[in-house]
PDB file of C-alpha atoms and ligand atoms in Angstrom:
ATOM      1  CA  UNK X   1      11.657  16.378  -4.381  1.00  0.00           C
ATOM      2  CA  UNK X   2       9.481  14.775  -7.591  1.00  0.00           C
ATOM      3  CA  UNK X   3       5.827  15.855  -6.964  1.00  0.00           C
ATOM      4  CA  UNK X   4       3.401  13.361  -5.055  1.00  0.00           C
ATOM      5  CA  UNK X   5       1.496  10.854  -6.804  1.00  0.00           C
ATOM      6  CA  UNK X   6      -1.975  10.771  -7.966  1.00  0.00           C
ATOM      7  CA  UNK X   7      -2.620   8.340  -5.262  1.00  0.00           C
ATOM      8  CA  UNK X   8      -0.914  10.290  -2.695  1.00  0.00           C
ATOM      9  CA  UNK X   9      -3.056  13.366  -3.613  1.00  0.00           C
ATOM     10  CA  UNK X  10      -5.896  11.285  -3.138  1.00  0.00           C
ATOM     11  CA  UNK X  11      -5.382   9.913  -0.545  1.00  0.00           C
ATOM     12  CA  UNK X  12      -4.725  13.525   1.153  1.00  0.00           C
ATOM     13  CA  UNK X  13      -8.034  14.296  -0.110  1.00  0.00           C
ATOM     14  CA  UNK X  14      -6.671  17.239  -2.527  1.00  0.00           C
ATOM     15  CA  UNK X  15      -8.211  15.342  -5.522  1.00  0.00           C
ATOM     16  CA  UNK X  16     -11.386  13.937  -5.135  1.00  0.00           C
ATOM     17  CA  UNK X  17     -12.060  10.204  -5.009  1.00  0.00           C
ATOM     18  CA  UNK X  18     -14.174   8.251  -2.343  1.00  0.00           C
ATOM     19  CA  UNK X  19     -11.794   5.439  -0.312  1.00  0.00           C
ATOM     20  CA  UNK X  20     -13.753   2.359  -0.319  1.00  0.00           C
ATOM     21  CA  UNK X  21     -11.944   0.538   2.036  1.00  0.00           C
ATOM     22  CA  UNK X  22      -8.921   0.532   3.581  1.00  0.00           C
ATOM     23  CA  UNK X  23      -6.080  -1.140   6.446  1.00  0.00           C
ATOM     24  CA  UNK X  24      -3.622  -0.175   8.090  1.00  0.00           C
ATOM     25  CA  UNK X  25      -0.975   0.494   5.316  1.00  0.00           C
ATOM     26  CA  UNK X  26      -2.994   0.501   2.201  1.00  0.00           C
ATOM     27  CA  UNK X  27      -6.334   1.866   0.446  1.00  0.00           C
ATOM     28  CA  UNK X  28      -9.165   0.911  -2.234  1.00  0.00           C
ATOM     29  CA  UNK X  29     -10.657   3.536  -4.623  1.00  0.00           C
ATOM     30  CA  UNK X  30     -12.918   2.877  -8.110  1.00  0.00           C
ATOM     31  CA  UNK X  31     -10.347   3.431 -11.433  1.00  0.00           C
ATOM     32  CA  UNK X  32     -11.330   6.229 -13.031  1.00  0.00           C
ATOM     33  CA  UNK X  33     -11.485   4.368 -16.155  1.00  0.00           C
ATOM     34  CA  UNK X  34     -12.757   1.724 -15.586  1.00  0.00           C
ATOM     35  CA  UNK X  35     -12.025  -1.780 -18.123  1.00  0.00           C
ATOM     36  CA  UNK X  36     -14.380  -3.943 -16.797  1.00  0.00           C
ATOM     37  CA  UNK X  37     -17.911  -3.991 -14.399  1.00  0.00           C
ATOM     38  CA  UNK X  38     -15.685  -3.644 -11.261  1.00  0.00           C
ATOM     39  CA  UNK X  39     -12.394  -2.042 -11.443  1.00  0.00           C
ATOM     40  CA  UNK X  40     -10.750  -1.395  -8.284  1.00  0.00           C
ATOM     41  CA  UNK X  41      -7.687  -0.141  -7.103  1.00  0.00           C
ATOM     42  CA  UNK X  42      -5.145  -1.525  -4.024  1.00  0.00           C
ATOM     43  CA  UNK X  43      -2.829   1.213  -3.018  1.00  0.00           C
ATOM     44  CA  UNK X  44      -0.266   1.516  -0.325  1.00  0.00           C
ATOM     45  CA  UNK X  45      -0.665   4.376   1.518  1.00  0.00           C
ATOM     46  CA  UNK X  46       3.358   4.925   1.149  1.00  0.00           C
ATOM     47  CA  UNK X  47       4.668   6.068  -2.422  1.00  0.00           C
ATOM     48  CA  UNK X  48       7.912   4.228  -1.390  1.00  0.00           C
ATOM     49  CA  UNK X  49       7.523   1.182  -3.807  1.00  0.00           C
ATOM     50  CA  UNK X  50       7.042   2.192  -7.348  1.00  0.00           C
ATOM     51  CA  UNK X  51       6.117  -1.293  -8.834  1.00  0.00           C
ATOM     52  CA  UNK X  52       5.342  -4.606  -7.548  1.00  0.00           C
ATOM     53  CA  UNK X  53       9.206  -5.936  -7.961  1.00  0.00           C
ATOM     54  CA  UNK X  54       9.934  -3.050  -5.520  1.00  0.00           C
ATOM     55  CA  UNK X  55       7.327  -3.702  -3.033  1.00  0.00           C
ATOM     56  CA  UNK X  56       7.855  -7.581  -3.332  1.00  0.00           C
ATOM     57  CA  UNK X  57      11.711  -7.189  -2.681  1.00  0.00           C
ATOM     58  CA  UNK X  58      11.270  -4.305   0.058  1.00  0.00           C
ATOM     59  CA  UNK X  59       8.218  -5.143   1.905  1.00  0.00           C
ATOM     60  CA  UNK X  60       6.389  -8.539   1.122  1.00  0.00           C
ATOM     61  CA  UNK X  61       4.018  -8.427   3.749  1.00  0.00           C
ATOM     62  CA  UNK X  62       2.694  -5.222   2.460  1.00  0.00           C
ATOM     63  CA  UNK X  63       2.193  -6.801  -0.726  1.00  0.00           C
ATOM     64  CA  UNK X  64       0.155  -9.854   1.117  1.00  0.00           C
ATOM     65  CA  UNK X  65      -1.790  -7.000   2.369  1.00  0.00           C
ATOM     66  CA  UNK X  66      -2.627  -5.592  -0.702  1.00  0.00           C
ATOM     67  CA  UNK X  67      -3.451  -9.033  -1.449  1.00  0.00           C
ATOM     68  CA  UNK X  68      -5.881  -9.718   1.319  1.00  0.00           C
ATOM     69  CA  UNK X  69      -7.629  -6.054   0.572  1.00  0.00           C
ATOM     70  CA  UNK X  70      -8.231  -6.858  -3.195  1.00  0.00           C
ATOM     71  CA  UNK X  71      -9.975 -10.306  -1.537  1.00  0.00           C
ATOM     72  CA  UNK X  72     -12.170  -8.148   0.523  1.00  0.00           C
ATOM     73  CA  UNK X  73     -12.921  -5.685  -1.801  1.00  0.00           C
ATOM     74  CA  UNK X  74     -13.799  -8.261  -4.253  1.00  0.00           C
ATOM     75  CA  UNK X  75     -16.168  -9.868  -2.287  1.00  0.00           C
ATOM     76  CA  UNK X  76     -18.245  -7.083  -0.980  1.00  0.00           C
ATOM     77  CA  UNK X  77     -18.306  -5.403  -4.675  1.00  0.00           C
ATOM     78  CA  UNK X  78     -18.556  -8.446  -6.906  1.00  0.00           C
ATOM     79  CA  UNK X  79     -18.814 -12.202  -6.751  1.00  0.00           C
ATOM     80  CA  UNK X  80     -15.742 -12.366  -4.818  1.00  0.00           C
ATOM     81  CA  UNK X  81     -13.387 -14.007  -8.129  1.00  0.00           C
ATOM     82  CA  UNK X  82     -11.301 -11.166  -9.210  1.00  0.00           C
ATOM     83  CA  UNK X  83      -8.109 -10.469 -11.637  1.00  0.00           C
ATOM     84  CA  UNK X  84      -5.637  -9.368  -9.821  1.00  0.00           C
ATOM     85  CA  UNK X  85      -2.823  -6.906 -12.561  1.00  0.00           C
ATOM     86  CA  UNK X  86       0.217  -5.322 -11.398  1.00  0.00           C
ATOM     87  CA  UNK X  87       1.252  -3.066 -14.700  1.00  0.00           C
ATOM     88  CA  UNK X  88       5.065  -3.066 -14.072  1.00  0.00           C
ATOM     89  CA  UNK X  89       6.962  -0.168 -16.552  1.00  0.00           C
ATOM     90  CA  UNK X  90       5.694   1.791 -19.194  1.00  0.00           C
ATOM     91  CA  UNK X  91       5.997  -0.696 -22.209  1.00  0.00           C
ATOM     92  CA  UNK X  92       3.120  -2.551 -20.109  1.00  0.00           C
ATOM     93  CA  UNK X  93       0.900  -0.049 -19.241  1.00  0.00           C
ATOM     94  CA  UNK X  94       2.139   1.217 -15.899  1.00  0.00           C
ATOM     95  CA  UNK X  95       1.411   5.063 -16.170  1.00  0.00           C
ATOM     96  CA  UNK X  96       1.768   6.056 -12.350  1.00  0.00           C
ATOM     97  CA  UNK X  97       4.820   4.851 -10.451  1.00  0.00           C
ATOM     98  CA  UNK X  98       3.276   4.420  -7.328  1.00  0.00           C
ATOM     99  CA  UNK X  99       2.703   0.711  -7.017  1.00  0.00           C
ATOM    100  CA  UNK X 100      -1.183  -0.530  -6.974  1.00  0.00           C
ATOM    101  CA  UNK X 101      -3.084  -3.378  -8.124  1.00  0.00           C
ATOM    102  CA  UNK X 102      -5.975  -3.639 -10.852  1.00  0.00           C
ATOM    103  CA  UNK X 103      -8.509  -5.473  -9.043  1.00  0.00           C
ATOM    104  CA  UNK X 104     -11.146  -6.396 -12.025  1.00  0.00           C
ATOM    105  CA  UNK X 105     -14.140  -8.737 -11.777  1.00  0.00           C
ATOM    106  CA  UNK X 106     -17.974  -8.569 -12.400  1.00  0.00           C
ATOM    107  CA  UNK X 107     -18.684 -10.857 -15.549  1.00  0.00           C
ATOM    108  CA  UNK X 108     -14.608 -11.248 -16.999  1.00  0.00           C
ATOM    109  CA  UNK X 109     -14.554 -13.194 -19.520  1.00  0.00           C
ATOM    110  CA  UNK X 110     -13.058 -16.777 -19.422  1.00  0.00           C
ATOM    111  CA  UNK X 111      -9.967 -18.410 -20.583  1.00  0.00           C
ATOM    112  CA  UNK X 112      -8.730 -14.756 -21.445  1.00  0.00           C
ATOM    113  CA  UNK X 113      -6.310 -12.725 -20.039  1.00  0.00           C
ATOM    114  CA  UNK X 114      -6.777  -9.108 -19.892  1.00  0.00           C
ATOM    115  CA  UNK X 115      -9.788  -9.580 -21.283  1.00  0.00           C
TER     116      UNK X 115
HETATM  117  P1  LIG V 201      -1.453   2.038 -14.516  1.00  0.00           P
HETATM  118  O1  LIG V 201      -1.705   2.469 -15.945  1.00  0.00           O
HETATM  119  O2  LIG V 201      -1.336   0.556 -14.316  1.00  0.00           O
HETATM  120  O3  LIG V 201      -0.311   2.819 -13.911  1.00  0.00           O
HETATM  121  O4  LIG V 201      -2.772   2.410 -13.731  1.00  0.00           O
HETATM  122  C1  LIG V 201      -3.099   3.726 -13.351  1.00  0.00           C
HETATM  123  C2  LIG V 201      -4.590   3.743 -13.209  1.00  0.00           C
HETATM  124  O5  LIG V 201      -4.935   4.860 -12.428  1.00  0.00           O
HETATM  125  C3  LIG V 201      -5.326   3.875 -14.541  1.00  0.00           C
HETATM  126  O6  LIG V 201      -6.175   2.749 -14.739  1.00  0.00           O
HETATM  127  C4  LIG V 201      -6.119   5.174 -14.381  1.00  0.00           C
HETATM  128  O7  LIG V 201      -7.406   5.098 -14.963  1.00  0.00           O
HETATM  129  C5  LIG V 201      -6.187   5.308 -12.876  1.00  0.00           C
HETATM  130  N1  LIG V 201      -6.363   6.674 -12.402  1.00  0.00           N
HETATM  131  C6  LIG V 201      -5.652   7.771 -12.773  1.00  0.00           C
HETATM  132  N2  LIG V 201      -6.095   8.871 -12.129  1.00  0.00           N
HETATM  133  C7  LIG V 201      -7.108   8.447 -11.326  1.00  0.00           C
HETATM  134  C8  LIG V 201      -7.986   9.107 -10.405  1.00  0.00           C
HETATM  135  N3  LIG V 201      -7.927  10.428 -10.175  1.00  0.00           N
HETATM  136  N4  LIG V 201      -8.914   8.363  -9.760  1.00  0.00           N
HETATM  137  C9  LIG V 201      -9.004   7.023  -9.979  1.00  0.00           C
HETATM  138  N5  LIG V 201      -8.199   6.353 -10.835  1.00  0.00           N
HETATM  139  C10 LIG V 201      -7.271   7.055 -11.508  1.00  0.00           C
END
């Protein structure tokens, strides 16, 4: 059995975090780190998928989900425009393999990606 996930802990509430929103199958929390004036997170609640080629391929409504949650979130904690970023393996960033979304807005920058 590989240990749970850093979501998965959280989620459990053995490491702290607040859950800012959440449905039926997935959850919202702040990034940690944030990299840019809102920087959300979209979580299943499942550790099942570990990217979003997984998820997309095993469960596509629970990736419209996540969808629909980052729309939400995005409205109630910025302007409602957000950048949606799916890191997907290590030589792009992805650091936990538990699938989630970067949900970034507040003031992004335009004609930029990542930016
Ligand atoms: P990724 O690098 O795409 O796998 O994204 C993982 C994200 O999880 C990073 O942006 C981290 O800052 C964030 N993160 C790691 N630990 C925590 C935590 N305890 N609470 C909130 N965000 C976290």
């Amino acid at each position: 059995m590989s240990e749970p996930s850093v979501f998965t802990r959280i989620l459990r509430g053995e490491i702290p975090s607040e859950i800012i929103a959440e449905t039926e199958n997935a959850f919202a929390i702040r990034d940690i780190a944030p990299q840019a004036p809102v920087h959300l997170l979209v979580i299943p609640k499942s550790e099942r998928y570990r990217d979003v080629v997984e998820l997309a391929a095993g469960d596509p409504a629970l990736l419209a989900e996540l969808v629909g949650l980052a729309n939400s979130i995005a409205a109630e904690h910025a302007d409602g425009d957000f950048r949606l970023i799916f890191n997907t393996g290590p030589g792009a960033g992805q650091t936990v393999f538990h699938v989630h979304a970067h949900v970034l807005g507040g003031g992004l920058s335009e004609g930029s990606l990542g930016g």
